[in-house]
Short mmCIF file of C-alpha atoms in Angstrom, two decimals:
data_model
loop_
_atom_site.label_atom_id
_atom_site.label_comp_id
_atom_site.label_asym_id
_atom_site.label_seq_id
_atom_site.Cartn_x
_atom_site.Cartn_y
_atom_site.Cartn_z
CA MET P 298 -26.95 -2.21 -2.89
CA ALA P 299 -27.39 1.20 -4.54
CA ALA P 300 -28.59 2.69 -1.26
CA TYR P 301 -25.62 1.16 0.57
CA VAL P 302 -23.14 2.54 -1.97
CA LEU P 303 -24.76 5.97 -1.65
CA ARG P 304 -24.47 5.86 2.15
CA ARG P 305 -20.84 4.81 1.91
CA PHE P 306 -20.16 7.61 -0.55
CA VAL P 307 -21.64 10.18 1.82
CA SER P 308 -19.64 8.78 4.74
CA ALA P 309 -16.52 8.79 2.56
CA ILE P 310 -16.95 12.52 2.01
CA ALA P 311 -17.08 13.06 5.77
CA VAL P 312 -14.03 10.84 6.28
CA MET P 313 -12.03 12.67 3.62
CA ALA P 314 -12.97 16.03 5.17
CA MET P 315 -11.66 14.87 8.55
CA VAL P 316 -8.53 13.47 6.92
CA GLY P 317 -7.96 16.76 5.14
CA ILE P 318 -8.15 18.71 8.40
CA PHE P 319 -5.86 16.27 10.19
CA VAL P 320 -3.29 16.23 7.37
CA PHE P 321 -3.23 20.01 7.08
CA VAL P 322 -2.81 20.58 10.82
CA PHE P 323 -0.33 17.72 11.25
CA VAL P 324 1.92 18.99 8.46
CA ARG P 325 1.85 22.55 9.80
CA LEU P 326 2.66 21.45 13.36
CA ALA P 327 5.61 19.29 12.29
CA PRO P 328 9.06 20.71 13.16
CA GLY P 329 10.79 22.75 10.49
CA ASP P 330 9.99 25.72 8.29
CA PRO P 331 9.95 25.41 4.49
CA ALA P 332 10.80 29.09 4.16
CA GLY P 333 13.96 28.57 6.20
CA ALA P 334 14.87 25.51 4.14
CA ILE P 335 14.40 27.44 0.90
CA ALA P 336 16.36 30.46 2.13
CA GLY P 337 19.34 28.40 3.26
CA ASP P 338 21.59 28.43 6.30
CA ARG P 339 22.82 32.00 5.82
CA ALA P 340 19.38 33.53 5.42
CA THR P 341 18.43 36.55 7.49
CA PRO P 342 15.09 36.79 9.32
CA GLU P 343 13.99 39.37 6.75
CA MET P 344 14.66 36.95 3.87
CA ILE P 345 12.73 34.16 5.63
CA ALA P 346 9.81 36.51 6.33
CA ALA P 347 9.73 37.56 2.68
CA ILE P 348 9.63 33.94 1.52
CA ARG P 349 6.87 33.11 3.98
CA GLU P 350 4.83 36.02 2.66
CA GLN P 351 5.45 34.97 -0.93
CA LEU P 352 4.28 31.40 -0.18
CA GLY P 353 1.32 32.57 1.91
CA LEU P 354 2.65 30.92 5.05
CA ASN P 355 2.30 34.11 7.07
CA LYS P 356 -1.49 34.01 6.86
CA PRO P 357 -3.59 32.52 9.69
CA MET P 358 -3.86 28.75 9.55
CA PRO P 359 -7.69 28.72 8.99
CA VAL P 360 -7.24 31.03 6.00
CA GLN P 361 -4.51 28.76 4.58
CA PHE P 362 -6.72 25.70 5.08
CA VAL P 363 -9.74 27.24 3.32
CA HIS P 364 -7.59 28.27 0.37
CA TRP P 365 -6.03 24.80 0.16
CA ALA P 366 -9.37 22.98 0.50
CA VAL P 367 -10.99 25.10 -2.24
CA SER P 368 -8.05 24.40 -4.53
CA ILE P 369 -8.22 20.64 -3.87
CA LEU P 370 -11.97 20.54 -4.56
CA SER P 371 -11.38 22.32 -7.87
CA GLY P 372 -8.70 19.77 -8.84
CA ASP P 373 -5.75 22.08 -8.24
CA PHE P 374 -3.17 20.43 -5.95
CA GLY P 375 -0.92 23.48 -6.06
CA ASN P 376 2.77 23.80 -6.86
CA SER P 377 5.81 22.47 -5.09
CA LEU P 378 7.28 24.98 -2.67
CA PHE P 379 10.79 24.20 -3.89
CA SER P 380 10.65 23.41 -7.61
CA GLY P 381 7.56 25.47 -8.36
CA ARG P 382 6.23 22.71 -10.62
CA PRO P 383 2.62 21.48 -10.34
CA VAL P 384 2.29 18.78 -7.69
CA ILE P 385 0.05 16.62 -9.87
CA GLU P 386 2.79 16.63 -12.53
CA LEU P 387 5.42 15.50 -10.03
CA ILE P 388 3.12 12.72 -8.77
CA SER P 389 2.24 11.52 -12.27
CA GLN P 390 5.93 11.27 -13.16
CA ARG P 391 6.52 9.00 -10.14
CA LEU P 392 3.31 7.00 -10.52
CA GLU P 393 4.51 4.24 -12.86
CA PRO P 394 7.31 2.84 -10.63
CA THR P 395 5.09 2.81 -7.55
CA THR P 396 2.11 1.32 -9.38
CA SER P 397 4.27 -1.37 -10.99
CA LEU P 398 5.81 -2.34 -7.66
CA ALA P 399 2.44 -2.37 -5.87
CA ILE P 400 0.68 -4.48 -8.53
CA LEU P 401 3.48 -7.06 -8.77
CA THR P 402 3.67 -7.25 -4.98
CA MET P 403 -0.05 -7.87 -4.57
CA VAL P 404 -0.15 -10.45 -7.39
CA LEU P 405 2.74 -12.37 -5.83
CA SER P 406 1.41 -12.00 -2.28
CA VAL P 407 -2.13 -13.11 -3.08
CA THR P 408 -1.08 -16.00 -5.34
CA VAL P 409 1.58 -17.44 -3.07
CA GLY P 410 -0.14 -16.56 0.22
CA ILE P 411 -3.48 -18.19 -0.62
CA SER P 412 -1.71 -21.23 -2.13
CA PHE P 413 0.43 -21.70 0.98
CA GLY P 414 -2.59 -21.26 3.23
CA ILE P 415 -4.65 -23.86 1.36
CA LEU P 416 -1.75 -26.32 1.37
CA ALA P 417 -1.16 -25.86 5.10
CA ALA P 418 -4.86 -26.33 5.89
CA TRP P 419 -5.04 -29.43 3.73
CA ARG P 420 -1.96 -30.94 5.41
CA THR P 421 -2.56 -29.50 8.86
CA GLY P 422 0.00 -30.70 11.38
CA GLY P 423 2.22 -32.03 8.62
CA PHE P 424 5.52 -30.91 7.17
CA ALA P 425 3.99 -28.23 4.93
CA ASP P 426 2.05 -26.78 7.85
CA ARG P 427 5.17 -26.54 10.01
CA ILE P 428 7.13 -24.93 7.18
CA LEU P 429 4.35 -22.36 6.72
CA THR P 430 4.32 -21.57 10.43
CA ALA P 431 8.08 -20.98 10.41
CA PHE P 432 7.84 -18.90 7.24
CA ALA P 433 4.99 -16.79 8.66
CA THR P 434 6.98 -16.12 11.82
CA LEU P 435 9.97 -15.08 9.73
CA GLY P 436 7.85 -12.89 7.49
CA PHE P 437 6.26 -11.08 10.44
CA SER P 438 9.54 -10.63 12.31
CA VAL P 439 12.02 -9.42 9.68
CA PRO P 440 11.65 -5.78 8.55
CA VAL P 441 11.37 -4.99 4.85
CA PHE P 442 14.68 -3.12 4.68
CA VAL P 443 16.54 -6.07 6.22
CA VAL P 444 15.09 -8.43 3.63
CA GLY P 445 15.94 -5.92 0.91
CA PHE P 446 19.59 -5.58 1.94
CA PHE P 447 19.90 -9.38 2.23
CA LEU P 448 18.50 -9.92 -1.27
CA ILE P 449 20.80 -7.22 -2.66
CA TYR P 450 23.83 -8.87 -1.07
CA VAL P 451 22.95 -12.38 -2.28
CA PHE P 452 21.55 -11.79 -5.76
CA ALA P 453 23.21 -8.53 -6.80
CA VAL P 454 26.52 -8.13 -4.97
CA THR P 455 27.53 -11.80 -4.63
CA THR P 456 26.04 -13.58 -7.65
CA HIS P 457 25.55 -10.53 -9.93
CA CYS P 458 22.45 -12.10 -11.45
CA LEU P 459 20.05 -9.23 -10.76
CA PRO P 460 20.44 -5.42 -10.76
CA VAL P 461 21.20 -3.79 -7.43
CA GLN P 462 18.85 -0.83 -7.70
CA GLY P 463 17.08 1.53 -10.05
CA TYR P 464 14.04 1.27 -12.28
CA GLU P 465 13.48 0.80 -16.01
CA PRO P 466 10.23 2.08 -17.56
CA ILE P 467 8.04 -0.56 -19.13
CA ASP P 468 8.12 1.19 -22.50
CA GLY P 469 11.88 0.56 -22.54
CA GLY P 470 11.21 -3.18 -22.65
CA PRO P 471 9.11 -5.45 -20.40
CA GLY P 472 12.07 -7.73 -19.76
CA SER P 473 14.29 -5.03 -18.26
CA TRP P 474 11.29 -3.58 -16.42
CA PHE P 475 10.51 -6.93 -14.81
CA VAL P 476 14.12 -7.78 -13.92
CA HIS P 477 14.59 -4.50 -12.05
CA LEU P 478 11.44 -5.17 -10.00
CA ILE P 479 12.19 -8.76 -8.96
CA LEU P 480 14.19 -7.99 -5.82
CA PRO P 481 12.00 -5.14 -4.50
CA THR P 482 8.85 -7.16 -5.19
CA VAL P 483 10.13 -10.19 -3.30
CA ALA P 484 11.38 -8.05 -0.41
CA LEU P 485 8.06 -6.22 -0.07
CA SER P 486 5.93 -9.36 -0.56
CA LEU P 487 7.41 -11.48 2.21
CA GLY P 488 5.38 -10.01 5.06
CA TYR P 489 2.14 -9.91 3.06
CA ILE P 490 2.56 -13.51 1.92
CA ALA P 491 2.94 -14.61 5.55
CA PHE P 492 -0.09 -12.53 6.63
CA ILE P 493 -2.39 -13.79 3.87
CA ALA P 494 -1.22 -17.39 4.28
CA ARG P 495 -1.94 -17.42 8.03
CA VAL P 496 -5.43 -15.99 7.59
CA THR P 497 -6.17 -18.35 4.69
CA ARG P 498 -5.05 -21.34 6.72
CA ALA P 499 -7.21 -20.37 9.72
CA SER P 500 -10.27 -19.69 7.57
CA MET P 501 -9.87 -22.91 5.60
CA LEU P 502 -9.48 -25.00 8.77
CA GLU P 503 -12.66 -23.50 10.19
CA VAL P 504 -14.63 -24.33 7.04
CA LEU P 505 -13.12 -27.81 6.66
CA SER P 506 -14.34 -28.70 10.16
CA GLU P 507 -17.98 -28.00 9.26
CA ASP P 508 -20.49 -30.83 8.98
CA TYR P 509 -21.28 -30.19 5.31
CA MET P 510 -17.59 -30.69 4.46
CA ARG P 511 -17.60 -34.08 6.17
CA THR P 512 -20.78 -34.90 4.30
CA ALA P 513 -19.13 -33.98 0.99
CA ALA P 514 -16.18 -36.23 1.86
CA ALA P 515 -18.50 -39.08 2.76
CA LYS P 516 -20.21 -38.72 -0.64
CA GLY P 517 -16.86 -39.18 -2.36
CA ALA P 518 -16.02 -35.58 -3.28
CA SER P 519 -12.44 -35.19 -4.44
CA SER P 520 -9.90 -33.20 -2.47
CA TYR P 521 -9.80 -30.60 -5.25
CA ALA P 522 -13.56 -30.11 -5.17
CA MET P 523 -13.63 -29.89 -1.38
CA LEU P 524 -10.78 -27.40 -1.19
CA PHE P 525 -11.55 -25.11 -4.12
CA HIS P 526 -15.27 -25.52 -4.86
CA HIS P 527 -16.54 -25.64 -1.30
CA ALA P 528 -14.00 -24.61 1.34
CA LEU P 529 -12.23 -21.73 -0.43
CA LYS P 530 -15.48 -20.09 -1.50
CA ASN P 531 -16.92 -20.20 2.00
CA ALA P 532 -13.65 -18.98 3.51
CA GLY P 533 -13.40 -16.15 1.00
CA VAL P 534 -14.75 -13.29 3.12
CA PRO P 535 -11.93 -13.15 5.72
CA ILE P 536 -9.36 -13.79 2.98
CA LEU P 537 -10.73 -10.93 0.90
CA THR P 538 -10.68 -8.71 3.99
CA VAL P 539 -7.01 -9.35 4.67
CA VAL P 540 -6.14 -8.84 1.00
CA GLY P 541 -7.86 -5.46 1.09
CA ILE P 542 -6.06 -4.52 4.30
CA SER P 543 -2.73 -5.60 2.82
CA PHE P 544 -3.25 -3.48 -0.28
CA ALA P 545 -4.28 -0.49 1.82
CA TYR P 546 -1.16 -0.70 4.00
CA LEU P 547 1.13 -1.33 1.05
CA ILE P 548 2.11 2.35 0.76
CA SER P 549 4.16 2.25 3.99
CA GLY P 550 6.19 -0.68 2.70
CA VAL P 551 6.57 0.97 -0.69
CA VAL P 552 8.24 4.02 0.87
CA ILE P 553 10.90 1.86 2.56
CA THR P 554 11.39 -0.43 -0.44
CA GLU P 555 11.80 2.43 -2.90
CA THR P 556 14.40 3.97 -0.62
CA VAL P 557 16.39 0.73 -0.27
CA PHE P 558 16.35 -0.05 -4.01
CA ASN P 559 16.60 3.58 -5.17
CA ILE P 560 13.34 3.44 -7.13
CA PRO P 561 12.14 6.89 -8.22
CA GLY P 562 8.53 6.39 -7.12
CA ILE P 563 6.01 8.23 -4.98
CA GLY P 564 7.61 6.89 -1.81
CA ARG P 565 10.91 8.62 -2.64
CA LEU P 566 8.97 11.75 -3.57
CA VAL P 567 7.35 11.80 -0.13
CA VAL P 568 10.66 11.24 1.66
CA ASN P 569 12.27 14.13 -0.21
CA ALA P 570 9.24 16.33 0.46
CA LEU P 571 9.43 15.54 4.18
CA ASN P 572 13.10 16.47 4.27
CA ASN P 573 12.36 19.75 2.47
CA ARG P 574 9.11 20.47 4.38
CA ASP P 575 7.32 20.72 1.04
CA TYR P 576 3.76 21.09 2.36
CA ALA P 577 2.06 20.93 -1.04
CA ILE P 578 3.49 17.53 -2.00
CA ILE P 579 3.02 15.96 1.44
CA GLN P 580 -0.60 17.07 1.74
CA SER P 581 -1.51 16.04 -1.81
CA VAL P 582 0.01 12.56 -1.53
CA LEU P 583 -1.64 11.91 1.85
CA ILE P 584 -5.03 13.01 0.53
CA LEU P 585 -4.73 10.82 -2.58
CA VAL P 586 -3.60 7.81 -0.53
CA SER P 587 -6.47 8.30 1.93
CA GLY P 588 -8.93 8.44 -0.95
CA LEU P 589 -7.46 5.20 -2.27
CA TYR P 590 -7.93 3.57 1.16
CA VAL P 591 -11.61 4.59 1.20
CA LEU P 592 -12.12 3.29 -2.35
CA ILE P 593 -10.47 -0.05 -1.58
CA ASN P 594 -12.64 -0.56 1.51
CA LEU P 595 -15.77 0.16 -0.52
CA MET P 596 -14.72 -2.28 -3.26
CA VAL P 597 -13.99 -4.99 -0.67
CA ASP P 598 -17.41 -4.54 0.95
CA ILE P 599 -19.13 -4.80 -2.43
CA ALA P 600 -17.07 -7.88 -3.32
CA TYR P 601 -18.40 -9.63 -0.20
CA THR P 602 -21.79 -9.99 -1.89
CA LEU P 603 -20.18 -11.64 -4.92
CA ILE P 604 -18.32 -14.21 -2.82
CA ASP P 605 -20.99 -14.98 -0.21
CA PRO P 606 -24.65 -14.67 -1.29
CA ARG P 607 -25.64 -14.55 2.40
CA VAL P 608 -24.09 -11.08 2.72
CA ARG P 609 -26.68 -8.40 2.03
CA TYR P 610 -26.66 -4.65 2.58
#
């Protein structure tokens, strides 16, 4: 295991290096000039050239990349091109709303998705299975922003039982913090619940059709023991895989959800940075998110050995 983790760590360094090059080049090739955005609509070419020189944007791209890479390796993510504040400070200020939304979304998605999948596999072909199939189709088909606007209309505009938008820090009271996250969490969780439930159902059905499961039933094993002690454990690897994938792709849904519900998180920070062509913020967030993806994949691979003793590295 130690040798495997070391190999993955070395490969992760190579992956992050490639991601860094791609992010840097992609951001620079995107339309728009941050110097022009900073200077304004009435700026002269001389003013724009002066701003580009001040920001170092007039240097050759390889020189800019080397300077940026050295700064990142030393823990310096630079300053925002517009506010001049350290990027890491801006990210840390937006971290709590995004982290809270992501954690609540994954807890709800995993809990409800696995429960629905087990129930559908246990009652395959029955009413619960048909309901799950319809729900999964709905969850895959409806975009997050449509679900968000629908929930806002029903629970905030019509019934006035939940806040429309905004975020309350957890230190201001866990009750207010939780209430403000109910609608965005439900809106963001719908697709992941459907995804996890479908995979759980398929994995459970495959395990339940095995000979050793029929043997356990013939010996008088209870439905609870068959489902949770035998079937779920053996079906855990594909379920864990899809949970890891869902968590890794959560950032794209977070950006849309934070925009719909006006949550001041990292997603809103990235949207504003894209509009302003703020290279420093965009590059830093993409690098941090990519590192999180690599870490999640490594943790999922290690967790395989805990779920299934047959998996060895």
